[in-house]
């Protein structure tokens, strides 16, 4: 039995290739977190196929929501609101979650709260760090986004830097594909790197002139491709583990250096990481060390809350709900939704 004063939110996430639902109590307690991954399906094609993703979401979503309610021990009648990711992401995939959320909130007369996917990723940090409150700095590194943001308040963001080309996760996925590791590349590079020498090859660390907090990962990706071509042309052995570890070092160093520089420049002593790449073991270790050396408190979600999930959407929805954010029946999927827009 839940306390009557508790606020229970059902959250739905379907922006990419995970169909996910969660019940979150009072913004920080995750009662259930169900994730149905389509990875096995998409890896046959080397990446996410949008049309297949939408179809799979439709097949899975009702079952995933029912599992989330059952695991939390609640029914739709116990809920206070429905939260849903409405952007950014794949439009057909987002639409499935948005339509489902609208149907439930209409049928049960519940407030509907649309959530920005990246706000969700950032909010994943609140789940296991009960002391964490804004303001803090957050490095968001996912498959589609690389942002350095000041979280000024719940749902209030100041973007200091972003990628000029590939997102960090995208670079991991492309390099993994080039060295034959398959999709999704991030976890595979993470694992293979442990067998390689991170100093074997000196890949470039891109800096963007006059934008100290911006990122660029297309240069390091091209450098990996050039290295592979050179090895092939000269008949040299291709050492995949060394390439993976050296590439990863280059990316991790840039991410860590920029995040620490921003924390110092803006005098912020709390630094969080978020998004799929935030589950990378080398990045976590490097950030932990750099934060310790600079007297910065380091926050990170568990890996399961770094990659796409609905619990993080439930947390973000809770704080938006408290602020009075409500969406109408005209809520639509917004594939290029900007952070901070409502
Ligand atoms: O946040 P996420 O699940 O989805 C997006 O919103 O994009 O991030 C997925 C990305 C993929 O590019 C994946 O390769 C990467 O996160 N990723 C990792 C790791 N686990 C997932 N990258 C590096 N190391 C990992 N351990
Ligand atoms: Zn994501």
Tab-separated table of C-alpha atoms and ligand atoms in Angstrom:
chain	number	residue	atom	x	y	z
A	1	UNK	CA	0.000	0.000	0.000
A	2	UNK	CA	1.302	3.433	-0.931
A	3	UNK	CA	0.831	6.391	1.368
A	4	UNK	CA	-1.984	8.672	0.109
A	5	UNK	CA	0.295	11.690	0.197
A	6	UNK	CA	2.834	10.008	-2.097
A	7	UNK	CA	3.051	11.149	-5.704
A	8	UNK	CA	3.172	8.233	-8.128
A	9	UNK	CA	4.146	8.796	-11.732
A	10	UNK	CA	3.984	6.281	-14.554
A	11	UNK	CA	6.732	7.143	-17.048
A	12	UNK	CA	7.097	5.962	-20.633
A	13	UNK	CA	10.219	6.121	-22.839
A	14	UNK	CA	10.330	5.074	-26.504
A	15	UNK	CA	12.596	7.615	-28.221
A	16	UNK	CA	15.035	5.125	-29.761
A	17	UNK	CA	15.383	1.353	-29.495
A	18	UNK	CA	14.291	0.705	-25.914
A	19	UNK	CA	10.617	0.339	-24.956
A	20	UNK	CA	10.579	1.285	-21.288
A	21	UNK	CA	8.115	2.009	-18.481
A	22	UNK	CA	8.619	2.827	-14.820
A	23	UNK	CA	6.711	3.840	-11.718
A	24	UNK	CA	8.496	6.500	-9.645
A	25	UNK	CA	7.410	7.592	-6.151
A	26	UNK	CA	7.971	11.169	-4.986
A	27	UNK	CA	10.524	11.813	-7.704
A	28	UNK	CA	13.388	9.803	-6.285
A	29	UNK	CA	12.175	6.301	-5.459
A	30	UNK	CA	12.036	3.913	-8.401
A	31	UNK	CA	9.336	1.316	-7.724
A	32	UNK	CA	9.832	-0.438	-11.063
A	33	UNK	CA	12.039	-0.041	-14.123
A	34	UNK	CA	11.134	-2.276	-17.083
A	35	UNK	CA	13.230	-2.074	-20.256
A	36	UNK	CA	12.582	-4.088	-23.389
A	37	UNK	CA	15.618	-3.698	-25.615
A	38	UNK	CA	15.522	-4.135	-29.387
A	39	UNK	CA	19.313	-4.379	-29.697
A	40	UNK	CA	19.312	-7.970	-30.966
A	41	UNK	CA	17.024	-6.960	-33.807
A	42	UNK	CA	18.923	-3.843	-34.871
A	43	UNK	CA	22.389	-5.338	-34.648
A	44	UNK	CA	21.565	-7.427	-37.717
A	45	UNK	CA	21.636	-4.096	-39.608
A	46	UNK	CA	24.557	-2.467	-37.787
A	47	UNK	CA	22.413	0.294	-36.273
A	48	UNK	CA	18.879	1.336	-35.360
A	49	UNK	CA	16.367	1.007	-38.224
A	50	UNK	CA	13.648	3.612	-37.411
A	51	UNK	CA	10.717	1.787	-39.040
A	52	UNK	CA	11.543	-1.454	-37.234
A	53	UNK	CA	11.918	0.441	-33.949
A	54	UNK	CA	8.425	1.977	-34.241
A	55	UNK	CA	6.809	-1.363	-35.041
A	56	UNK	CA	8.520	-3.087	-32.119
A	57	UNK	CA	7.486	-0.323	-29.718
A	58	UNK	CA	3.848	-0.851	-30.751
A	59	UNK	CA	4.142	-4.595	-30.165
A	60	UNK	CA	5.769	-4.225	-26.732
A	61	UNK	CA	4.461	-1.108	-25.074
A	62	UNK	CA	1.282	-2.411	-23.419
A	63	UNK	CA	3.082	-5.407	-21.981
A	64	UNK	CA	5.991	-3.274	-20.707
A	65	UNK	CA	3.596	-0.844	-18.980
A	66	UNK	CA	1.652	-3.685	-17.361
A	67	UNK	CA	4.922	-5.194	-16.099
A	68	UNK	CA	5.974	-1.841	-14.660
A	69	UNK	CA	2.655	-1.462	-12.810
A	70	UNK	CA	2.746	-5.067	-11.546
A	71	UNK	CA	6.370	-4.839	-10.374
A	72	UNK	CA	5.531	-1.619	-8.491
A	73	UNK	CA	2.420	-3.246	-6.984
A	74	UNK	CA	0.101	-0.507	-8.240
A	75	UNK	CA	-2.711	-0.060	-10.768
A	76	UNK	CA	-3.550	2.848	-13.061
A	77	UNK	CA	-5.995	4.040	-10.366
A	78	UNK	CA	-3.115	4.712	-7.941
A	79	UNK	CA	-1.309	7.116	-10.267
A	80	UNK	CA	-1.051	10.898	-9.956
A	81	UNK	CA	0.339	11.660	-13.418
A	82	UNK	CA	1.727	10.168	-16.617
A	83	UNK	CA	5.143	11.298	-17.876
A	84	UNK	CA	6.430	10.610	-21.371
A	85	UNK	CA	9.440	11.440	-23.535
A	86	UNK	CA	8.192	13.578	-26.458
A	87	UNK	CA	11.582	14.536	-27.936
A	88	UNK	CA	14.260	14.502	-29.145
A	89	UNK	CA	14.471	11.128	-30.866
A	90	UNK	CA	13.079	9.130	-33.776
A	91	UNK	CA	9.683	10.577	-34.632
A	92	UNK	CA	7.894	7.265	-35.245
A	93	UNK	CA	9.368	5.757	-32.092
A	94	UNK	CA	8.466	8.787	-29.934
A	95	UNK	CA	4.908	8.795	-31.313
A	96	UNK	CA	4.200	5.343	-29.883
A	97	UNK	CA	5.019	6.451	-26.317
A	98	UNK	CA	3.248	9.797	-26.701
A	99	UNK	CA	0.046	8.202	-28.050
A	100	UNK	CA	0.090	5.614	-25.263
A	101	UNK	CA	0.631	8.236	-22.542
A	102	UNK	CA	-2.174	10.392	-23.929
A	103	UNK	CA	-4.537	7.402	-24.037
A	104	UNK	CA	-3.836	6.460	-20.407
A	105	UNK	CA	-4.056	10.000	-19.056
A	106	UNK	CA	-7.294	10.624	-21.011
A	107	UNK	CA	-8.873	7.353	-19.881
A	108	UNK	CA	-7.893	7.861	-16.233
A	109	UNK	CA	-8.210	11.657	-16.176
A	110	UNK	CA	-4.577	12.099	-15.145
A	111	UNK	CA	-2.257	15.058	-15.787
A	112	UNK	CA	0.034	14.512	-18.778
A	113	UNK	CA	3.649	15.680	-18.475
A	114	UNK	CA	5.854	15.635	-21.578
A	115	UNK	CA	9.570	15.263	-20.834
A	116	UNK	CA	12.719	16.173	-22.765
A	117	UNK	CA	14.835	13.029	-23.169
A	118	UNK	CA	18.054	14.763	-22.107
A	119	UNK	CA	16.385	16.282	-19.060
A	120	UNK	CA	15.558	12.663	-18.251
A	121	UNK	CA	19.179	11.555	-18.632
A	122	UNK	CA	20.352	14.367	-16.339
A	123	UNK	CA	17.627	13.534	-13.801
A	124	UNK	CA	18.900	9.935	-13.551
A	125	UNK	CA	21.492	11.378	-11.161
A	126	UNK	CA	18.778	12.169	-8.576
A	127	UNK	CA	17.796	8.502	-8.167
A	128	UNK	CA	20.801	7.271	-6.205
A	129	UNK	CA	22.204	10.599	-4.993
A	130	UNK	CA	19.550	11.792	-2.581
A	131	UNK	CA	21.754	14.747	-1.557
A	132	UNK	CA	22.099	16.053	-5.121
A	133	UNK	CA	20.181	19.245	-5.851
A	134	UNK	CA	20.739	21.966	-8.438
A	135	UNK	CA	22.821	23.927	-9.168
A	136	UNK	CA	25.429	21.554	-10.573
A	137	UNK	CA	27.334	20.937	-13.793
A	138	UNK	CA	26.417	17.935	-15.959
A	139	UNK	CA	28.244	16.280	-18.835
A	140	UNK	CA	25.618	14.592	-21.021
A	141	UNK	CA	27.115	11.969	-23.327
A	142	UNK	CA	24.690	9.757	-25.234
A	143	UNK	CA	24.307	8.242	-28.679
A	144	UNK	CA	22.715	11.397	-30.059
A	145	UNK	CA	23.942	14.196	-27.756
A	146	UNK	CA	27.070	15.598	-26.165
A	147	UNK	CA	26.321	18.607	-23.965
A	148	UNK	CA	28.020	20.350	-21.089
A	149	UNK	CA	25.245	22.062	-19.120
A	150	UNK	CA	24.739	23.961	-15.912
A	151	UNK	CA	21.616	22.626	-14.221
A	152	UNK	CA	20.540	25.914	-12.627
A	153	UNK	CA	17.387	24.505	-11.109
A	154	UNK	CA	15.122	21.516	-11.779
A	155	UNK	CA	14.333	21.796	-15.488
A	156	UNK	CA	16.415	25.001	-15.937
A	157	UNK	CA	19.528	24.644	-18.051
A	158	UNK	CA	22.378	26.770	-19.366
A	159	UNK	CA	24.204	25.001	-22.186
A	160	UNK	CA	27.933	25.795	-22.072
A	161	UNK	CA	29.106	23.483	-24.845
A	162	UNK	CA	27.956	20.909	-27.337
A	163	UNK	CA	29.393	18.739	-30.078
A	164	UNK	CA	29.981	20.351	-33.459
A	165	UNK	CA	29.617	17.047	-35.304
A	166	UNK	CA	29.287	13.474	-33.991
A	167	UNK	CA	27.970	12.754	-30.506
A	168	UNK	CA	30.357	10.860	-28.221
A	169	UNK	CA	28.296	7.641	-28.394
A	170	UNK	CA	28.023	7.961	-32.163
A	171	UNK	CA	31.832	8.114	-32.380
A	172	UNK	CA	32.098	4.966	-30.225
A	173	UNK	CA	29.566	3.202	-32.463
A	174	UNK	CA	31.273	4.243	-35.726
A	175	UNK	CA	34.767	3.291	-34.544
A	176	UNK	CA	33.458	-0.035	-33.235
A	177	UNK	CA	31.925	-0.753	-36.610
A	178	UNK	CA	35.183	0.155	-38.386
A	179	UNK	CA	37.187	-2.316	-36.295
A	180	UNK	CA	34.527	-4.997	-36.714
A	181	UNK	CA	32.943	-5.030	-33.271
A	182	UNK	CA	29.310	-4.488	-34.306
A	183	UNK	CA	26.426	-2.546	-32.749
A	184	UNK	CA	26.179	-1.033	-30.179
A	185	UNK	CA	29.843	-0.177	-30.121
A	186	UNK	CA	30.265	1.654	-26.820
A	187	UNK	CA	30.114	-1.325	-24.447
A	188	UNK	CA	32.270	-3.410	-26.835
A	189	UNK	CA	35.008	-0.776	-27.045
A	190	UNK	CA	34.832	-0.388	-23.269
A	191	UNK	CA	35.430	-4.143	-22.845
A	192	UNK	CA	38.079	-4.597	-25.570
A	193	UNK	CA	40.042	-1.556	-24.346
A	194	UNK	CA	40.894	-3.402	-21.156
A	195	UNK	CA	43.125	-5.707	-23.242
A	196	UNK	CA	44.790	-2.859	-25.160
A	197	UNK	CA	47.413	-0.143	-24.628
A	198	UNK	CA	45.762	3.308	-24.452
A	199	UNK	CA	49.087	4.924	-25.383
A	200	UNK	CA	49.800	2.679	-28.415
A	201	UNK	CA	48.487	5.228	-30.929
A	202	UNK	CA	48.296	8.998	-30.520
A	203	UNK	CA	44.862	9.904	-31.906
A	204	UNK	CA	44.016	13.647	-31.999
A	205	UNK	CA	42.089	15.412	-29.257
A	206	UNK	CA	40.008	17.977	-31.081
A	207	UNK	CA	39.650	21.459	-29.669
A	208	UNK	CA	37.237	23.975	-31.152
A	209	UNK	CA	38.759	27.451	-31.457
A	210	UNK	CA	37.212	30.067	-29.173
A	211	UNK	CA	34.666	27.565	-27.851
A	212	UNK	CA	36.499	25.861	-24.965
A	213	UNK	CA	33.537	23.736	-23.921
A	214	UNK	CA	32.525	22.523	-27.372
A	215	UNK	CA	33.447	19.081	-28.667
A	216	UNK	CA	34.299	17.573	-32.032
A	217	UNK	CA	34.670	13.842	-32.531
A	218	UNK	CA	34.727	13.508	-36.315
A	219	UNK	CA	38.521	14.133	-36.363
A	220	UNK	CA	39.375	11.251	-34.047
A	221	UNK	CA	36.959	8.992	-35.933
A	222	UNK	CA	38.681	9.868	-39.254
A	223	UNK	CA	42.089	9.318	-37.640
A	224	UNK	CA	41.020	5.787	-36.667
A	225	UNK	CA	39.812	5.108	-40.237
A	226	UNK	CA	43.115	6.475	-41.656
A	227	UNK	CA	45.086	4.312	-39.253
A	228	UNK	CA	43.155	1.212	-40.385
A	229	UNK	CA	43.733	2.067	-44.062
A	230	UNK	CA	47.439	2.621	-43.472
A	231	UNK	CA	47.788	-0.741	-41.724
A	232	UNK	CA	45.945	-2.491	-44.562
A	233	UNK	CA	47.990	-0.809	-47.293
A	234	UNK	CA	51.307	-1.457	-45.592
A	235	UNK	CA	50.378	-5.000	-44.610
A	236	UNK	CA	50.781	-4.185	-40.901
A	237	UNK	CA	48.795	-6.111	-38.272
A	238	UNK	CA	45.615	-4.389	-37.046
A	239	UNK	CA	45.644	-4.398	-33.267
A	240	UNK	CA	41.970	-3.845	-32.446
A	241	UNK	CA	42.423	-3.678	-28.676
A	242	UNK	CA	45.146	-1.009	-28.958
A	243	UNK	CA	43.032	1.012	-31.398
A	244	UNK	CA	39.979	0.772	-29.108
A	245	UNK	CA	41.956	1.760	-26.000
A	246	UNK	CA	43.764	4.646	-27.742
A	247	UNK	CA	40.536	5.993	-29.278
A	248	UNK	CA	38.785	5.734	-25.922
A	249	UNK	CA	41.633	7.568	-24.183
A	250	UNK	CA	41.400	10.438	-26.663
A	251	UNK	CA	37.626	10.817	-26.153
A	252	UNK	CA	37.727	10.377	-22.381
A	253	UNK	CA	40.529	12.917	-21.953
A	254	UNK	CA	38.686	15.589	-23.947
A	255	UNK	CA	35.409	14.986	-22.086
A	256	UNK	CA	37.111	15.088	-18.706
A	257	UNK	CA	39.298	18.129	-19.446
A	258	UNK	CA	36.392	20.204	-20.735
A	259	UNK	CA	34.110	19.268	-17.859
A	260	UNK	CA	36.729	20.082	-15.217
A	261	UNK	CA	37.672	23.360	-16.954
A	262	UNK	CA	34.005	24.442	-16.971
A	263	UNK	CA	33.551	23.500	-13.304
A	264	UNK	CA	36.583	25.612	-12.366
A	265	UNK	CA	35.695	28.564	-14.615
A	266	UNK	CA	32.135	28.712	-13.280
A	267	UNK	CA	33.125	27.870	-9.678
A	268	UNK	CA	30.822	24.866	-9.513
A	269	UNK	CA	31.894	22.123	-7.122
A	270	UNK	CA	29.354	19.470	-8.150
A	271	UNK	CA	29.825	17.590	-11.410
A	272	UNK	CA	27.499	14.859	-12.728
A	273	UNK	CA	27.597	12.668	-15.829
A	274	UNK	CA	24.646	11.271	-17.774
A	275	UNK	CA	23.704	9.332	-20.924
A	276	UNK	CA	24.748	5.972	-22.336
A	277	UNK	CA	28.462	6.832	-22.579
A	278	UNK	CA	28.406	7.772	-18.871
A	279	UNK	CA	28.384	4.022	-18.195
A	280	UNK	CA	31.875	3.789	-19.752
A	281	UNK	CA	34.237	2.453	-17.086
A	282	UNK	CA	37.264	4.478	-18.225
A	283	UNK	CA	35.274	7.726	-18.342
A	284	UNK	CA	33.867	7.091	-14.873
A	285	UNK	CA	37.329	6.383	-13.459
A	286	UNK	CA	38.877	9.433	-15.155
A	287	UNK	CA	36.107	11.765	-13.970
A	288	UNK	CA	36.279	10.360	-10.453
A	289	UNK	CA	40.041	10.976	-10.306
A	290	UNK	CA	39.906	14.451	-11.860
A	291	UNK	CA	37.092	15.503	-9.514
A	292	UNK	CA	38.984	14.221	-6.484
A	293	UNK	CA	42.113	16.147	-7.521
A	294	UNK	CA	40.112	19.342	-7.965
A	295	UNK	CA	37.921	19.073	-4.838
A	296	UNK	CA	34.792	18.603	-6.934
A	297	UNK	CA	31.999	16.282	-5.787
A	298	UNK	CA	31.407	13.669	-8.519
A	299	UNK	CA	27.943	12.214	-9.209
A	300	UNK	CA	26.998	9.425	-11.601
A	301	UNK	CA	24.024	7.117	-12.076
A	302	UNK	CA	24.415	3.308	-12.037
A	303	UNK	CA	24.945	1.997	-15.587
A	304	UNK	CA	21.299	0.830	-15.858
A	305	UNK	CA	20.151	4.429	-15.314
A	306	UNK	CA	22.757	5.815	-17.785
A	307	UNK	CA	21.451	4.073	-20.897
A	308	UNK	CA	17.848	4.686	-21.980
A	309	UNK	CA	15.251	3.883	-19.330
A	310	UNK	CA	11.912	5.256	-18.136
A	311	UNK	CA	12.843	5.747	-14.459
A	312	UNK	CA	14.874	8.832	-15.404
A	313	UNK	CA	11.833	10.145	-17.320
A	314	UNK	CA	9.679	9.586	-14.224
A	315	UNK	CA	12.115	11.611	-12.098
A	316	UNK	CA	12.185	14.491	-14.589
A	317	UNK	CA	8.383	14.303	-14.951
A	318	UNK	CA	7.986	14.598	-11.170
A	319	UNK	CA	9.928	17.866	-10.968
A	320	UNK	CA	8.111	19.223	-14.038
A	321	UNK	CA	4.800	18.157	-12.437
A	322	UNK	CA	5.698	20.065	-9.243
A	323	UNK	CA	6.429	23.144	-11.337
A	324	UNK	CA	3.009	22.885	-12.968
A	325	UNK	CA	4.056	21.643	-16.411
A	326	UNK	CA	0.993	20.077	-18.046
A	327	UNK	CA	0.553	19.034	-21.653
A	328	UNK	CA	-2.724	18.789	-23.556
A	329	UNK	CA	-4.162	16.180	-25.891
A	330	UNK	CA	-2.383	17.970	-28.724
A	331	UNK	CA	1.034	16.862	-27.386
A	332	UNK	CA	3.049	15.651	-30.348
A	333	UNK	CA	6.445	14.013	-30.840
A	334	UNK	CA	9.125	16.671	-31.459
A	335	UNK	CA	12.166	14.914	-32.969
A	336	UNK	CA	14.482	17.936	-32.574
A	337	UNK	CA	13.151	19.317	-29.276
A	338	UNK	CA	15.616	21.765	-27.651
A	339	UNK	CA	16.670	21.377	-24.031
A	340	UNK	CA	14.721	23.748	-21.771
A	341	UNK	CA	11.767	24.079	-24.186
A	342	UNK	CA	8.308	23.142	-22.954
B	1	LIG	O1	21.732	7.382	-23.775
B	1	LIG	P1	21.674	6.255	-24.706
B	1	LIG	O2	21.234	4.918	-24.203
B	1	LIG	O3	20.756	6.592	-25.940
B	1	LIG	C1	20.687	7.873	-26.491
B	1	LIG	O4	19.942	8.723	-25.944
B	1	LIG	O5	21.400	8.087	-27.494
B	1	LIG	O6	23.118	6.126	-25.348
B	1	LIG	C2	23.452	5.129	-26.251
B	1	LIG	C3	24.909	5.303	-26.592
B	1	LIG	C4	25.378	4.386	-27.728
B	1	LIG	O7	26.100	5.162	-28.664
B	1	LIG	C5	26.275	3.388	-27.007
B	1	LIG	O8	27.307	2.883	-27.827
B	1	LIG	C6	26.823	4.233	-25.885
B	1	LIG	O9	25.735	5.015	-25.458
B	1	LIG	N1	27.315	3.422	-24.757
B	1	LIG	C7	28.607	3.404	-24.365
B	1	LIG	C8	28.685	2.456	-23.307
B	1	LIG	N2	27.436	1.941	-23.099
B	1	LIG	C9	26.607	2.560	-23.994
B	1	LIG	N3	29.669	4.080	-24.796
B	1	LIG	C10	30.844	3.832	-24.214
B	1	LIG	N4	31.021	2.933	-23.218
B	1	LIG	C11	29.972	2.218	-22.723
B	1	LIG	N5	30.155	1.329	-21.744
B	2	LIG	ZN1	19.172	8.440	-24.333
